[in-house]
Coordinates of C-alpha atoms in Angstrom, one line a residue:
M1437 CA 105.5 226.4 98.4
R1438 CA 106.3 225.7 102.0
K1439 CA 105.1 223.3 104.7
L1440 CA 102.6 224.6 107.2
T1441 CA 103.8 225.0 110.8
M1442 CA 102.1 223.2 113.6
P1443 CA 100.3 226.4 114.7
E1444 CA 99.1 227.0 111.1
L1445 CA 97.6 223.6 111.0
G1446 CA 95.2 224.6 113.8
R1447 CA 95.0 221.1 115.3
Q1448 CA 92.6 220.5 118.2
S1449 CA 93.9 219.6 121.6
R1450 CA 93.1 216.1 122.8
E1451 CA 90.4 217.5 125.1
Q1452 CA 88.8 219.5 122.2
F1453 CA 88.9 216.4 119.9
V1454 CA 87.3 214.1 122.5
S1455 CA 84.3 216.5 122.8
T1456 CA 84.0 217.1 119.0
Q1457 CA 81.1 215.4 117.2
K1458 CA 82.4 212.3 115.5
K1459 CA 81.5 210.7 112.1
P1460 CA 79.0 207.9 112.8
I1461 CA 81.6 205.3 111.6
I1462 CA 83.0 202.4 113.7
L1463 CA 85.9 200.3 112.6
V1464 CA 85.8 196.6 113.7
L1465 CA 89.2 194.9 113.6
D1466 CA 88.8 191.1 113.7
N1467 CA 91.9 189.1 114.3
I1468 CA 94.4 191.7 113.0
R1469 CA 97.9 190.3 113.8
S1470 CA 100.1 193.4 113.4
G1471 CA 100.2 196.0 116.1
L1472 CA 101.7 198.3 113.5
N1473 CA 98.6 198.0 111.4
V1474 CA 96.4 198.6 114.4
G1475 CA 98.3 201.7 115.3
S1476 CA 98.0 203.0 111.8
I1477 CA 94.3 202.4 111.8
F1478 CA 93.9 204.3 115.1
R1479 CA 95.7 207.2 113.5
T1480 CA 93.3 207.1 110.5
A1481 CA 90.3 206.9 112.9
D1482 CA 91.7 210.1 114.6
A1483 CA 92.3 211.9 111.3
F1484 CA 88.7 211.4 110.2
A1485 CA 87.2 211.8 113.6
L1486 CA 85.5 208.4 113.6
E1487 CA 83.3 207.3 116.5
K1488 CA 85.1 204.2 117.7
V1489 CA 87.4 201.3 117.0
I1490 CA 86.4 197.9 118.2
L1491 CA 89.2 195.3 118.6
C1492 CA 88.3 191.6 118.4
G1493 CA 89.9 188.3 118.7
I1494 CA 93.7 188.3 118.6
T1495 CA 93.9 191.9 117.6
P1496 CA 96.5 193.6 119.9
Q1497 CA 95.2 196.3 122.3
P1498 CA 96.8 199.5 123.6
P1499 CA 99.2 200.0 125.2
H1500 CA 101.0 197.5 122.9
R1501 CA 104.4 198.8 121.9
E1502 CA 103.8 198.4 118.1
I1503 CA 100.4 200.1 118.3
L1504 CA 101.9 203.1 120.1
K1505 CA 104.7 203.3 117.6
T1506 CA 102.4 204.0 114.6
A1507 CA 99.4 205.5 116.4
L1508 CA 101.4 208.5 117.6
G1509 CA 99.0 209.2 120.5
A1510 CA 95.7 208.4 118.6
T1511 CA 95.0 205.6 121.2
D1512 CA 94.4 208.4 123.7
S1513 CA 92.0 210.4 121.4
V1514 CA 90.0 207.6 119.7
L1515 CA 87.4 205.8 121.7
W1516 CA 88.0 202.0 121.6
E1517 CA 86.9 198.8 123.2
Y1518 CA 87.8 195.1 123.1
L1519 CA 85.3 192.3 122.4
P1520 CA 86.7 188.7 122.3
D1521 CA 84.3 187.6 119.5
C1522 CA 83.6 189.8 116.4
R1523 CA 80.1 188.2 116.2
D1524 CA 79.1 189.9 119.4
A1525 CA 80.3 193.2 118.0
I1526 CA 78.1 192.6 114.9
R1527 CA 75.0 191.9 117.0
I1528 CA 75.6 195.0 119.2
L1529 CA 76.1 197.2 116.1
K1530 CA 73.0 195.9 114.3
E1531 CA 70.9 196.4 117.4
G1532 CA 72.3 199.9 117.6
G1533 CA 71.1 200.6 114.0
Y1534 CA 74.4 200.5 112.3
Q1535 CA 74.8 199.2 108.7
V1536 CA 77.5 196.6 109.1
W1537 CA 79.8 195.9 106.1
P1538 CA 82.7 193.5 106.0
V1539 CA 85.4 194.6 103.6
E1540 CA 86.2 191.4 101.8
Q1541 CA 86.2 189.8 98.3
T1542 CA 83.2 187.5 98.3
D1543 CA 80.6 186.1 95.9
R1544 CA 78.3 188.8 97.2
S1545 CA 80.6 191.8 97.3
R1546 CA 79.7 195.2 96.0
S1547 CA 82.2 197.6 94.6
L1548 CA 83.0 200.4 97.1
D1549 CA 82.1 203.0 94.5
S1550 CA 78.6 201.4 94.0
I1551 CA 77.3 201.8 97.6
P1552 CA 74.6 204.5 98.0
W1553 CA 76.0 206.1 101.2
N1554 CA 73.3 207.7 103.4
T1555 CA 74.4 210.9 105.3
G1556 CA 72.2 210.1 108.3
A1557 CA 73.2 206.5 108.7
G1558 CA 75.8 204.9 111.0
Y1559 CA 78.2 202.5 109.4
A1560 CA 80.5 199.8 110.8
F1561 CA 83.2 198.3 108.7
I1562 CA 84.8 195.0 109.5
F1563 CA 88.4 194.4 108.5
G1564 CA 89.9 191.0 108.9
N1565 CA 93.2 189.2 109.4
E1566 CA 96.1 190.2 107.1
V1567 CA 96.4 186.7 105.7
D1568 CA 92.9 185.1 106.0
G1569 CA 90.7 188.2 105.8
V1570 CA 87.3 188.4 107.4
S1571 CA 86.4 185.0 108.8
D1572 CA 83.7 182.7 107.3
A1573 CA 81.9 182.7 110.7
V1574 CA 81.6 186.5 110.5
L1575 CA 80.7 186.6 106.8
Q1576 CA 77.8 184.2 107.5
L1577 CA 76.1 186.9 109.7
L1578 CA 76.0 189.4 106.9
E1579 CA 74.3 189.7 103.6
E1580 CA 76.9 191.5 101.4
S1581 CA 80.4 192.8 101.6
I1582 CA 82.3 195.7 100.2
E1583 CA 85.2 195.2 97.8
I1584 CA 87.8 197.8 96.8
P1585 CA 88.2 197.8 93.1
Q1586 CA 91.8 196.7 92.2
F1587 CA 93.5 196.4 88.8
G1588 CA 96.9 194.8 89.5
T1589 CA 98.0 191.2 90.0
K1590 CA 97.9 190.9 93.8
H1591 CA 94.2 191.6 94.4
S1592 CA 94.9 192.5 98.0
L1593 CA 95.9 195.6 100.0
N1594 CA 97.4 196.1 103.4
V1595 CA 94.6 196.3 105.9
A1596 CA 95.6 199.8 107.1
V1597 CA 95.6 201.0 103.5
S1598 CA 92.2 199.4 103.0
V1599 CA 90.8 201.3 106.0
G1600 CA 92.0 204.6 104.6
I1601 CA 90.5 204.0 101.2
V1602 CA 87.1 202.9 102.5
I1603 CA 86.8 205.7 105.1
W1604 CA 87.9 208.4 102.6
H1605 CA 85.4 207.1 100.0
C1606 CA 82.5 206.8 102.5
I1607 CA 83.1 210.3 104.0
S1608 CA 83.6 212.0 100.6
A1609 CA 80.5 210.4 99.2
M1610 CA 78.4 211.5 102.2
E1611 CA 79.5 215.2 102.1

């Protein structure tokens, strides 16, 4: 076994990627504190060719030093925007026909593996603050949440790890 070289990986150029059809998935980051997490999430959005990342509240925005450190250029390839209030993002996304799901442990959460993913649907996933999670004000606007099944003692995952799990599961289930 050997690692593949960069030419063997056949990566698209930034220009090719920008014009490539994206998965109809939007990530909404609400009050994420860490620029390192945000950068990692941008990289995941690039890896899976997601439609967009929406940054809300105190979430740092490019060109923040910590974002650039972990994004490795993904802030140049992934479409993103900033909205001060996550509730505005939810309204816009719902009006645009997206199914909006907060990823949070709630009294009305559904296990990630129980969601019937629709190939033709657009999805928006809301990820909240590293300590407080998705805010109560945001949760009040939505009917259910998605919960990642966990079996250890902590019952929480790093937000960037959670993004990767949810996106991988959603895309795999739709294909």
